Short mmCIF file of C-alpha atoms in Angstrom, two decimals:
data_model
loop_
_atom_site.label_atom_id
_atom_site.label_comp_id
_atom_site.label_asym_id
_atom_site.label_seq_id
_atom_site.Cartn_x
_atom_site.Cartn_y
_atom_site.Cartn_z
CA THR A 1 80.87 -35.96 94.81
CA VAL A 2 81.89 -33.11 92.55
CA LEU A 3 85.15 -34.85 91.69
CA SER A 4 83.37 -38.12 90.95
CA THR A 5 80.86 -36.33 88.74
CA MET A 6 83.68 -34.59 86.86
CA GLY A 7 85.48 -37.90 86.54
CA GLN A 8 82.38 -39.56 85.08
CA GLY A 9 81.95 -36.69 82.68
CA CYS A 10 85.56 -36.98 81.54
CA ASP A 11 85.16 -40.73 81.08
CA LYS A 12 82.04 -40.23 78.95
CA PHE A 13 83.78 -37.57 76.86
CA SER A 14 86.83 -39.80 76.40
CA SER A 15 84.69 -42.79 75.45
CA CYS A 16 82.80 -40.62 72.98
CA LEU A 17 86.04 -39.52 71.29
CA THR A 18 87.20 -43.11 70.96
CA SER A 19 83.83 -44.58 69.92
CA ASP A 20 83.45 -46.14 66.51
CA PRO A 21 80.84 -43.61 65.22
CA PHE A 22 83.09 -40.68 66.13
CA LEU A 23 86.09 -42.26 64.42
CA ILE A 24 84.00 -42.89 61.32
CA TYR A 25 82.81 -39.25 61.35
CA VAL A 26 86.34 -37.88 61.63
CA SER A 27 87.67 -40.23 58.97
CA GLY A 28 84.76 -39.36 56.69
CA ALA A 29 85.25 -35.62 57.26
CA LEU A 30 88.94 -35.85 56.34
CA SER A 31 88.15 -37.90 53.24
CA MET A 32 85.32 -35.61 52.11
CA TRP A 33 87.41 -32.48 52.73
CA GLY A 34 90.22 -33.86 50.61
CA ASP A 35 87.82 -34.94 47.86
CA ARG A 36 86.12 -31.54 47.71
CA MET A 37 89.42 -29.68 47.59
CA TRP A 38 90.78 -31.95 44.89
CA HIS A 39 87.67 -31.91 42.68
CA PHE A 40 87.61 -28.12 42.77
CA ALA A 41 91.34 -27.66 42.30
CA ILE A 42 91.79 -30.15 39.43
CA SER A 43 89.16 -28.29 37.36
CA VAL A 44 90.99 -25.01 37.92
CA PHE A 45 94.38 -26.57 37.17
CA LEU A 46 93.18 -28.09 33.90
CA ILE A 47 91.75 -24.76 32.78
CA GLU A 48 95.03 -23.01 33.60
CA LEU A 49 97.11 -25.64 31.79
CA TYR A 50 95.15 -25.51 28.54
CA GLY A 51 95.25 -21.78 27.94
CA ARG A 52 92.23 -20.98 30.12
CA ASN A 53 90.04 -23.17 27.93
CA LEU A 54 87.44 -25.68 29.15
CA LEU A 55 88.48 -28.50 26.81
CA LEU A 56 90.65 -30.44 29.28
CA THR A 57 88.03 -30.01 32.01
CA ALA A 58 85.35 -31.40 29.70
CA VAL A 59 87.58 -34.36 28.75
CA PHE A 60 88.28 -35.04 32.42
CA GLY A 61 84.57 -34.96 33.25
CA LEU A 62 83.76 -37.40 30.46
CA VAL A 63 86.58 -39.76 31.47
CA VAL A 64 85.50 -39.78 35.12
CA ALA A 65 81.82 -40.31 34.33
CA GLY A 66 82.54 -42.94 31.68
CA SER A 67 84.93 -44.92 33.88
CA VAL A 68 82.48 -45.12 36.81
CA LEU A 69 79.68 -45.96 34.40
CA LEU A 70 81.64 -48.88 32.94
CA LEU A 71 83.47 -50.05 36.06
CA GLY A 72 80.91 -49.38 38.80
CA ALA A 73 79.75 -53.00 38.92
CA LEU A 74 83.35 -54.29 38.96
CA ILE A 75 84.26 -51.96 41.81
CA GLY A 76 81.26 -53.11 43.81
CA ASP A 77 82.02 -56.76 43.08
CA TRP A 78 85.60 -56.23 44.32
CA VAL A 79 84.23 -54.67 47.52
CA ASP A 80 81.96 -57.68 48.08
CA ARG A 81 84.62 -60.35 47.49
CA ASN A 82 87.38 -59.03 49.75
CA PRO A 83 87.71 -58.48 53.52
CA ARG A 84 86.45 -55.11 54.72
CA ASN A 85 89.75 -53.90 56.14
CA LYS A 86 91.69 -54.74 52.97
CA VAL A 87 89.10 -52.98 50.78
CA ALA A 88 89.12 -49.82 52.92
CA HIS A 89 92.91 -49.68 53.25
CA ALA A 90 93.57 -50.40 49.57
CA SER A 91 91.00 -47.81 48.40
CA LEU A 92 92.34 -45.22 50.82
CA PHE A 93 95.95 -45.85 49.79
CA ILE A 94 95.26 -45.78 46.03
CA GLN A 95 93.14 -42.63 46.30
CA ASN A 96 95.61 -40.57 48.34
CA ILE A 97 98.73 -41.77 46.52
CA SER A 98 97.13 -41.03 43.13
CA VAL A 99 96.27 -37.49 44.22
CA THR A 100 99.77 -37.03 45.68
CA VAL A 101 101.54 -38.16 42.50
CA CYS A 102 99.16 -36.11 40.37
CA SER A 103 99.89 -33.03 42.48
CA ILE A 104 103.64 -33.55 42.00
CA VAL A 105 103.18 -33.80 38.22
CA LEU A 106 101.07 -30.64 38.21
CA MET A 107 103.68 -28.76 40.24
CA LEU A 108 106.39 -29.76 37.74
CA VAL A 109 104.21 -28.76 34.79
CA PHE A 110 103.41 -25.35 36.28
CA LEU A 111 107.08 -24.70 37.14
CA TYR A 112 108.61 -25.88 33.84
CA LYS A 113 105.74 -25.49 31.40
CA GLN A 114 107.72 -23.59 28.77
CA ARG A 115 110.53 -26.14 28.78
CA ILE A 116 108.12 -29.06 28.64
CA GLU A 117 106.34 -27.56 25.62
CA GLN A 118 109.65 -27.53 23.69
CA ILE A 119 110.39 -31.25 24.22
CA TRP A 120 109.25 -33.77 21.58
CA ASP A 121 107.63 -30.96 19.59
CA GLY A 122 105.12 -30.42 22.39
CA TRP A 123 104.12 -34.06 22.76
CA LEU A 124 105.53 -34.23 26.28
CA THR A 125 102.85 -31.73 27.26
CA VAL A 126 100.18 -34.07 25.90
CA VAL A 127 101.75 -36.91 27.89
CA CYS A 128 101.62 -34.80 31.07
CA TYR A 129 97.96 -33.94 30.46
CA THR A 130 97.17 -37.61 29.93
CA VAL A 131 99.01 -38.65 33.10
CA VAL A 132 97.17 -35.99 35.14
CA ILE A 133 93.74 -37.05 33.85
CA VAL A 134 94.46 -40.78 34.30
CA LEU A 135 95.74 -40.33 37.87
CA ALA A 136 92.80 -38.11 38.76
CA ASP A 137 90.42 -40.71 37.33
CA VAL A 138 92.08 -43.50 39.33
CA ALA A 139 91.71 -41.39 42.47
CA ASN A 140 88.01 -40.91 41.73
CA LEU A 141 87.49 -44.66 41.21
CA ALA A 142 89.24 -45.39 44.51
CA SER A 143 87.10 -42.75 46.20
CA THR A 144 83.98 -44.45 44.80
CA ALA A 145 85.12 -47.80 46.23
CA LEU A 146 85.86 -46.21 49.62
CA THR A 147 82.44 -44.54 49.71
CA ILE A 148 80.68 -47.82 48.91
CA ALA A 149 82.69 -49.67 51.54
CA ILE A 150 82.33 -47.19 54.41
CA GLN A 151 79.05 -45.36 53.85
CA ARG A 152 77.07 -48.26 52.37
CA ASP A 153 78.49 -51.22 54.30
CA TRP A 154 80.53 -50.37 57.40
CA ILE A 155 77.91 -48.00 58.80
CA VAL A 156 75.22 -50.67 58.53
CA VAL A 157 77.34 -53.15 60.48
CA ILE A 158 78.48 -50.60 63.07
CA THR A 159 74.89 -49.65 63.92
CA GLY A 160 74.04 -53.31 64.46
CA TYR A 161 71.32 -53.05 61.79
CA ASN A 162 69.39 -50.70 64.09
CA ARG A 163 67.29 -48.52 61.79
CA GLY A 164 67.18 -45.54 64.14
CA HIS A 165 70.95 -45.49 64.66
CA LEU A 166 71.49 -46.05 60.94
CA ALA A 167 69.33 -43.04 60.07
CA GLY A 168 71.23 -40.91 62.56
CA MET A 169 74.65 -41.86 61.17
CA ASN A 170 73.51 -41.36 57.57
CA ALA A 171 72.17 -37.90 58.40
CA THR A 172 75.36 -36.94 60.24
CA MET A 173 77.56 -38.07 57.37
CA ARG A 174 75.44 -36.04 54.96
CA ARG A 175 75.72 -32.95 57.18
CA ILE A 176 79.49 -33.31 57.18
CA ASP A 177 79.38 -33.61 53.40
CA GLN A 178 77.28 -30.45 53.08
CA VAL A 179 79.63 -28.40 55.27
CA THR A 180 82.80 -29.62 53.55
CA ASN A 181 81.22 -28.96 50.15
CA ILE A 182 81.19 -25.25 51.00
CA LEU A 183 84.29 -24.79 53.15
CA ALA A 184 86.88 -27.07 51.49
CA PRO A 185 86.85 -25.49 47.99
CA LEU A 186 86.79 -22.06 49.61
CA ALA A 187 89.91 -22.90 51.64
CA VAL A 188 91.98 -24.25 48.75
CA GLY A 189 90.68 -21.46 46.49
CA GLN A 190 92.02 -18.85 48.92
CA VAL A 191 95.42 -20.58 48.95
CA MET A 192 95.53 -20.61 45.15
CA THR A 193 94.43 -16.97 44.90
CA LEU A 194 96.72 -15.53 47.60
CA ALA A 195 99.74 -17.68 46.70
CA SER A 196 99.92 -19.60 43.42
CA ASN A 197 98.82 -22.79 41.72
CA VAL A 198 102.11 -24.45 42.71
CA VAL A 199 101.48 -23.66 46.37
CA GLY A 200 97.92 -24.96 45.95
CA CYS A 201 99.29 -28.25 44.62
CA GLY A 202 101.68 -28.47 47.55
CA PHE A 203 98.85 -27.77 50.00
CA ILE A 204 96.73 -30.58 48.56
CA LEU A 205 99.74 -32.91 48.51
CA GLY A 206 100.48 -32.32 52.19
CA TRP A 207 96.84 -32.69 53.15
CA ASN A 208 96.55 -36.08 51.42
CA LEU A 209 99.67 -37.47 53.06
CA VAL A 210 98.54 -36.43 56.54
CA SER A 211 94.96 -37.54 55.86
CA LEU A 212 96.17 -40.95 54.64
CA ILE A 213 97.93 -41.65 57.95
CA VAL A 214 95.06 -40.43 60.16
CA GLU A 215 92.31 -42.19 58.19
CA PHE A 216 94.32 -45.41 58.02
CA PHE A 217 94.76 -45.40 61.81
CA PHE A 218 91.11 -44.53 62.55
CA LEU A 219 89.66 -47.13 60.18
CA SER A 220 92.01 -49.78 61.57
CA ARG A 221 90.85 -48.97 65.09
CA VAL A 222 87.16 -49.13 64.09
CA TYR A 223 87.80 -52.50 62.46
CA ARG A 224 89.35 -53.79 65.71
CA ILE A 225 86.67 -52.52 68.11
CA VAL A 226 83.74 -53.75 65.97
CA PRO A 227 84.16 -57.55 65.67
CA ALA A 228 81.23 -57.85 63.27
CA LEU A 229 83.25 -56.07 60.57
CA SER A 230 85.64 -59.01 60.36
CA ILE A 231 82.75 -61.39 59.62
CA LYS A 232 81.74 -61.21 55.98
CA PRO A 233 79.58 -63.85 54.32
CA PRO A 234 81.03 -65.23 51.08
CA VAL A 235 79.24 -64.74 47.81
CA GLU A 236 76.97 -67.72 47.25
CA GLU A 237 77.93 -69.98 44.38
CA GLU A 238 74.47 -70.11 42.87
CA GLU A 239 74.43 -66.33 42.52
CA GLN A 240 77.45 -66.41 40.25
CA ASN A 241 77.48 -67.04 36.56
CA PRO A 242 78.71 -70.66 36.01
CA VAL A 243 80.40 -69.68 32.75
CA CYS A 244 82.37 -66.98 34.58
CA GLU A 245 83.32 -69.42 37.34
CA GLN A 246 84.60 -71.98 34.83
CA ARG A 247 86.72 -69.35 33.13
CA MET A 248 88.03 -68.02 36.40
CA GLU A 249 88.99 -71.44 37.76
CA ARG A 250 90.37 -72.81 34.51
CA ARG A 251 94.06 -73.74 34.49
CA TRP A 252 95.72 -72.40 31.38
CA PRO A 253 97.68 -74.88 29.21
CA GLN A 254 101.34 -74.08 28.66
CA GLY A 255 100.90 -73.39 25.00
CA ILE A 256 97.97 -71.00 25.21
CA SER A 257 98.62 -67.57 23.79
CA LEU A 258 98.53 -64.29 25.71
CA PHE A 259 95.81 -63.12 23.32
CA ASN A 260 93.49 -65.93 24.42
CA LYS A 261 94.20 -65.20 28.08
CA LEU A 262 93.26 -61.57 27.59
CA GLY A 263 90.15 -62.61 25.69
CA HIS A 264 88.98 -64.91 28.46
CA ARG A 265 89.80 -62.29 31.09
CA SER A 266 87.75 -59.65 29.26
CA SER A 267 84.92 -62.19 28.94
CA HIS A 268 85.05 -62.74 32.71
CA VAL A 269 84.89 -58.98 33.27
CA CYS A 270 81.85 -58.72 30.99
CA CYS A 271 80.16 -61.57 32.87
CA THR A 272 80.81 -59.84 36.20
CA CYS A 273 79.35 -56.56 34.93
CA LYS A 274 76.32 -58.37 33.51
CA ASP A 275 75.70 -60.21 36.77
CA GLY A 276 76.07 -56.97 38.71
CA TRP A 277 73.40 -55.22 36.65
CA LYS A 278 71.13 -58.27 36.97
CA ALA A 279 71.59 -58.17 40.75
CA TYR A 280 70.64 -54.48 40.72
CA TYR A 281 67.48 -55.03 38.66
CA ARG A 282 66.19 -57.84 40.85
CA GLN A 283 66.42 -55.81 44.07
CA PRO A 284 63.06 -54.93 45.68
CA VAL A 285 64.21 -51.29 45.90
CA PHE A 286 65.17 -51.13 42.23
CA LEU A 287 62.53 -48.51 41.39
CA ALA A 288 63.59 -46.34 44.33
CA GLY A 289 67.24 -46.48 43.23
CA MET A 290 66.30 -45.63 39.64
CA GLY A 291 64.19 -42.76 40.92
CA LEU A 292 67.19 -41.34 42.77
CA ALA A 293 69.36 -41.66 39.65
CA PHE A 294 66.85 -39.68 37.56
CA LEU A 295 67.28 -36.75 39.94
CA TYR A 296 70.83 -36.32 38.63
CA THR A 297 69.57 -35.17 35.21
CA THR A 298 68.97 -31.58 36.24
CA VAL A 299 70.40 -28.08 35.88
CA LEU A 300 68.62 -26.97 39.05
CA GLY A 301 71.59 -27.01 41.38
CA PHE A 302 74.51 -24.81 42.39
CA ASP A 303 76.91 -25.98 39.72
CA CYS A 304 78.82 -24.07 37.06
CA ILE A 305 75.83 -24.21 34.69
CA THR A 306 73.29 -22.53 36.96
CA THR A 307 75.80 -20.03 38.31
CA GLY A 308 76.89 -19.15 34.78
CA TYR A 309 73.28 -18.50 33.85
CA ALA A 310 72.89 -16.33 36.95
CA TYR A 311 75.77 -14.11 35.79
CA THR A 312 74.06 -13.51 32.45
CA GLN A 313 71.05 -12.32 34.44
CA GLY A 314 72.98 -9.71 36.41
CA ILE A 315 73.56 -11.60 39.68
CA SER A 316 76.79 -10.53 41.37
CA GLY A 317 79.40 -12.94 42.70
CA SER A 318 78.96 -11.84 46.29
CA LEU A 319 75.20 -12.40 46.16
CA LEU A 320 75.66 -15.79 44.55
CA SER A 321 78.10 -16.84 47.25
CA LEU A 322 75.53 -15.81 49.85
CA LEU A 323 72.85 -17.85 48.09
CA MET A 324 75.14 -20.88 48.06
CA GLY A 325 75.58 -20.54 51.81
CA VAL A 326 71.80 -20.38 52.27
CA SER A 327 71.41 -23.49 50.10
CA ALA A 328 73.86 -25.32 52.37
CA ILE A 329 71.70 -24.38 55.37
CA THR A 330 68.55 -25.69 53.67
CA GLY A 331 70.43 -28.90 52.84
CA LEU A 332 71.23 -29.33 56.53
CA MET A 333 67.55 -28.70 57.30
CA GLY A 334 66.73 -31.59 54.97
CA THR A 335 68.90 -33.97 57.00
CA VAL A 336 67.16 -32.87 60.22
CA MET A 337 63.74 -33.27 58.63
CA PHE A 338 64.65 -36.77 57.45
CA THR A 339 65.45 -38.06 60.95
CA ARG A 340 62.24 -36.62 62.41
CA LEU A 341 59.96 -37.77 59.59
CA ARG A 342 61.42 -41.26 59.63
CA LYS A 343 60.83 -41.53 63.36
CA SER A 344 57.22 -40.31 63.09
CA TYR A 345 55.99 -41.75 59.78
CA GLY A 346 58.40 -44.50 58.80
CA LEU A 347 61.04 -44.65 56.09
CA VAL A 348 58.83 -45.24 53.03
CA ASN A 349 56.39 -42.47 53.96
CA THR A 350 59.34 -40.14 54.58
CA GLY A 351 60.32 -40.60 50.96
CA ILE A 352 56.77 -39.78 49.80
CA ILE A 353 56.65 -36.58 51.87
CA SER A 354 60.13 -35.57 50.71
CA SER A 355 59.20 -36.19 47.07
CA CYS A 356 56.10 -34.02 47.31
CA LEU A 357 58.06 -31.23 48.99
CA HIS A 358 60.80 -31.42 46.38
CA LEU A 359 58.38 -31.28 43.45
CA GLY A 360 56.32 -28.52 45.05
CA CYS A 361 59.37 -26.27 45.43
CA LEU A 362 60.53 -26.96 41.88
CA LEU A 363 57.23 -25.58 40.57
CA LEU A 364 58.69 -22.18 41.40
CA CYS A 365 61.48 -22.90 38.93
CA VAL A 366 58.92 -23.75 36.24
CA CYS A 367 57.10 -20.49 36.98
CA SER A 368 60.39 -18.59 36.62
CA VAL A 369 60.62 -19.72 32.98
CA PHE A 370 57.49 -17.75 32.10
CA ALA A 371 57.87 -14.92 34.62
CA PRO A 372 58.91 -11.36 33.70
CA GLY A 373 62.65 -11.11 33.16
CA SER A 374 63.01 -14.62 31.75
CA PRO A 375 65.29 -14.71 28.68
CA MET A 376 63.62 -17.80 27.24
CA ASP A 377 62.69 -17.50 23.58
CA LEU A 378 59.27 -19.11 23.07
CA SER A 379 60.00 -19.59 19.38
CA LEU A 380 62.44 -22.32 20.40
CA LEU A 381 59.48 -24.36 21.65
CA VAL A 382 57.15 -23.52 18.76
CA PRO A 383 59.20 -22.83 15.60
CA PHE A 384 56.28 -21.54 13.55
CA ILE A 385 54.66 -19.48 16.28
CA ASN A 386 55.20 -16.17 14.49
CA SER A 387 53.45 -17.27 11.32
CA SER A 388 50.53 -18.94 13.07
CA SER A 389 49.57 -16.26 15.56
CA PRO A 390 50.48 -12.55 15.43
CA GLU A 391 49.58 -12.10 19.11
CA LEU A 392 51.93 -14.88 20.18
CA GLY A 393 54.55 -13.41 17.88
CA ASP A 394 54.39 -10.18 19.85
CA ILE A 395 54.92 -12.17 23.06
CA VAL A 396 57.95 -13.85 21.50
CA SER A 397 59.46 -10.55 20.44
CA GLN A 398 58.86 -9.21 23.91
CA ARG A 399 60.63 -12.24 25.42
CA LYS A 400 63.62 -11.67 23.17
CA LYS A 401 64.20 -8.35 24.85
CA HIS A 402 65.25 -10.27 27.94
CA ALA A 403 67.80 -12.44 26.12
CA TYR A 404 71.42 -11.51 26.69
CA PRO A 405 73.68 -13.50 24.39
CA LEU A 406 77.38 -13.68 25.17
CA ARG A 407 79.40 -11.08 23.35
CA GLY A 408 82.27 -11.80 21.01
CA GLY A 409 82.86 -13.97 18.02
CA SER A 410 82.92 -17.71 17.79
CA ASN A 411 86.67 -17.77 18.41
CA GLN A 412 86.47 -15.81 21.66
CA PRO A 413 88.03 -17.65 24.65
CA LEU A 414 85.58 -19.35 26.99
CA LEU A 415 87.03 -17.53 29.99
CA PRO A 416 88.29 -13.96 30.42
CA ASP A 417 91.81 -13.12 31.54
CA ARG A 418 93.10 -14.45 34.84
CA SER A 419 93.00 -10.96 36.37
CA SER A 420 89.23 -10.85 36.12
CA ILE A 421 88.59 -14.25 37.73
CA HIS A 422 88.13 -15.14 41.37
CA TRP A 423 87.87 -18.83 42.20
CA THR A 424 85.37 -19.93 44.79
CA ASN A 425 83.27 -23.02 45.45
CA ASN A 426 82.70 -24.55 41.99
CA THR A 427 82.02 -21.04 40.70
CA LEU A 428 83.74 -18.51 38.48
CA LEU A 429 83.25 -14.97 39.71
CA PHE A 430 83.75 -12.30 37.06
CA ASP A 431 84.67 -8.70 37.86
CA ASN A 432 83.97 -7.23 34.46
CA VAL A 433 80.40 -8.40 33.82
CA PRO A 434 78.91 -6.17 31.09
CA SER A 435 76.72 -3.48 32.55
CA ASP A 436 74.02 -3.94 29.94
CA THR A 437 73.26 -7.52 31.01
CA VAL A 438 70.77 -6.37 33.63
CA PRO A 439 67.28 -7.79 33.00
CA GLU A 440 64.22 -5.59 33.00
CA SER A 441 62.82 -7.60 35.91
CA TYR A 442 64.40 -9.83 38.56
CA ILE A 443 61.20 -11.79 39.20
CA SER A 444 62.31 -14.73 37.04
CA ILE A 445 65.73 -15.18 38.62
CA ILE A 446 64.29 -14.71 42.13
CA LEU A 447 61.73 -17.46 41.53
CA LEU A 448 64.43 -19.72 40.09
CA PHE A 449 66.76 -19.51 43.06
CA LEU A 450 63.90 -19.56 45.55
CA GLY A 451 62.81 -22.88 44.07
CA VAL A 452 66.35 -24.30 43.89
CA ILE A 453 67.19 -23.35 47.49
CA THR A 454 63.96 -24.52 49.10
CA ALA A 455 63.90 -27.73 47.04
CA ARG A 456 67.13 -28.88 48.67
CA ILE A 457 65.20 -29.64 51.87
CA GLY A 458 63.11 -32.29 50.17
CA LEU A 459 66.00 -33.34 47.90
CA TRP A 460 68.41 -34.32 50.67
CA SER A 461 65.67 -35.89 52.76
CA PHE A 462 64.69 -38.01 49.75
CA ASP A 463 68.33 -38.88 49.03
CA LEU A 464 68.82 -40.10 52.60
CA THR A 465 65.59 -42.09 52.39
CA VAL A 466 66.66 -44.01 49.28
CA THR A 467 70.17 -44.47 50.67
CA GLN A 468 68.82 -46.13 53.81
CA LEU A 469 66.37 -48.23 51.80
CA LEU A 470 69.30 -49.58 49.81
CA GLN A 471 71.24 -50.24 53.01
CA GLU A 472 68.38 -52.10 54.68
CA SER A 473 67.08 -54.07 51.69
CA ILE A 474 70.22 -55.33 49.97
CA CYS A 475 71.71 -58.55 51.31
CA GLU A 476 75.21 -58.26 52.70
CA SER A 477 76.84 -60.38 50.00
CA GLU A 478 75.55 -58.07 47.23
CA ARG A 479 75.80 -54.72 49.00
CA GLY A 480 78.92 -53.62 47.15
CA VAL A 481 77.99 -54.59 43.60
CA VAL A 482 74.46 -53.15 43.83
CA ASN A 483 75.75 -49.83 45.16
CA GLY A 484 78.42 -49.87 42.46
CA VAL A 485 75.74 -50.18 39.78
CA GLN A 486 73.77 -47.43 41.55
CA SER A 487 76.83 -45.17 41.21
CA SER A 488 76.99 -46.06 37.52
CA MET A 489 73.34 -45.10 37.05
CA ASN A 490 73.92 -41.79 38.85
CA TYR A 491 76.84 -40.95 36.57
CA LEU A 492 74.88 -41.98 33.48
CA MET A 493 72.03 -39.62 34.30
CA ASP A 494 74.52 -36.90 35.18
CA LEU A 495 76.07 -37.31 31.73
CA LEU A 496 72.66 -36.74 30.17
CA HIS A 497 72.35 -33.37 31.88
CA PHE A 498 75.70 -32.27 30.43
CA ILE A 499 74.59 -33.41 26.99
CA MET A 500 71.47 -31.30 27.45
CA VAL A 501 73.55 -28.23 28.20
CA ILE A 502 75.86 -28.84 25.23
CA SER A 503 72.79 -29.10 22.99
CA ALA A 504 71.26 -25.86 24.34
CA PRO A 505 74.07 -23.63 25.68
CA GLN A 506 72.60 -20.12 25.33
CA PRO A 507 70.84 -18.24 28.19
CA GLN A 508 67.59 -18.17 26.21
CA HIS A 509 67.74 -22.00 26.13
CA PHE A 510 67.96 -22.31 29.90
CA GLY A 511 64.19 -22.25 30.38
CA ILE A 512 63.88 -25.34 28.19
CA LEU A 513 66.55 -27.07 30.27
CA VAL A 514 64.61 -26.21 33.43
CA ILE A 515 61.43 -27.77 32.05
CA ILE A 516 63.28 -30.91 30.91
CA SER A 517 64.97 -31.17 34.32
CA VAL A 518 61.65 -30.99 36.13
CA LEU A 519 60.26 -33.70 33.83
CA PHE A 520 63.19 -36.01 34.66
CA ILE A 521 62.80 -35.30 38.39
CA THR A 522 59.05 -35.95 38.19
CA THR A 523 59.76 -39.26 36.46
CA GLY A 524 62.19 -40.21 39.21
CA HIS A 525 59.71 -39.43 41.98
CA THR A 526 57.00 -41.30 40.07
CA MET A 527 59.23 -44.37 40.15
CA TYR A 528 59.54 -43.98 43.89
CA PHE A 529 55.76 -43.65 44.24
CA LEU A 530 55.38 -46.92 42.34
CA TYR A 531 57.90 -48.56 44.67
CA ALA A 532 56.04 -47.20 47.70
CA GLY A 533 52.75 -48.57 46.36
CA PHE A 534 54.21 -52.01 45.76
CA SER A 535 55.81 -51.90 49.20
CA GLN A 536 52.49 -51.08 50.88
CA LYS A 537 50.72 -53.92 49.04
CA TRP A 538 53.50 -56.35 49.99
CA CYS A 539 53.22 -55.39 53.66
CA CYS A 540 49.44 -55.83 53.59
CA MET A 541 49.77 -59.29 51.99
CA ASN A 542 52.30 -60.34 54.64
CA GLU A 543 49.97 -59.18 57.42
CA ILE A 544 47.07 -61.15 55.95
CA GLN A 545 49.20 -64.30 55.63
CA THR A 546 50.43 -63.87 59.22
CA ARG A 547 46.88 -63.66 60.54
#
């Protein structure tokens, strides 16, 4: 009996390791780990290449965001029109090979930088920078296609359209993403710090080659053991633009010029993008998707902007790293809360509860703007406040005592010397922070991070809610293009938040950015509330008609 019980246990464990959800989890973990390492490392590499200046990093960010913004619908349309296995394999291959080639180029540039700068009067260096940015952008586009294919389509089919199983897989994938977001950059950062940038490039190169083989094998096995993945309904003819179809099916005369061919091809691309955005706008969950996109216009997260502001307020690198770990834990709590709320109150109500929790926690961030220790200059909000009210002028002058502008002239480098920098997860840790940048009170910064950390519970629960709504509501033939447009909207709103920071870069401006961020987030949640209201009315009307 004992042997039979042990045998059954071994069989269950073996079947679990070879099940399609487990293979998807492992494949997703490898892909996310590689993405996190690469996104962190490429920013560091670009800073190192350009004389420890942020220009190349800024150009790379704009290129990545702009390409997804313009090509998101095309990527999604390509996902919809091709077999699932070919889409996954092609995206995986392009992504990993692009990162591998880019890593080789970076290794050569780091090893022979002085020689390269002397060739073609320095223009070869510009060519190398361009090649690196283009390859990294191609890898990001392929990663976007792979994410749409696996996390927005394959998972839905694997769960058999079971809402409970779908919620569980979405939550698990998000937990994996949260963990890799902390550990992967930390791992590659340690390699780069203890060894060198060349060794860091080699480490990423080796990881991508091994990951390519393992992910390719796992995804192929999942495709074989889930027969439904091989069945994909074709895009219906009436959903396509007839003008685009005529141009696509047209046979070119022998005498037609290459210029006309390119013109018609670009016209077809424009038609595809236009149809993709139309498909997005006519979805019943359009308002919910737009609401999620608006949440990207915010400085209230653990990115380089918020962490940089924290340093001006006297927060040490070790404490900030600890806070980032706590934020990861609260993010995991959000995924657990999502599964339980969805089971008890339904998916739409889960989004309402998550929205209220998210907004409630962000009120602490608004309070931090006006709390003691805040560097915000109230005269930025009311330019003539000093002349209109002497009492308010005294308040403004008192606020200015808490402002700590960056020292140095306008030509001072954006980053200190390499010896004073430690690289960690999306953060620059400085050893030589000026000792006089300690605020008179830490109440403001405490409220800020308390709000940011606790808000992640509602944020990730809301994100999972909208993600599942998109999965359940979008028809299978449009699943790729709609999620591609959703990615474009997310990048568009993310670009706005960088424009905000460029417009108001000083620490005393950060309070204004916090208020604007909360306004954008409130607008996004308001859109979701409108969607929830329409959804409730629609359900009531269907019940009445059924009776």
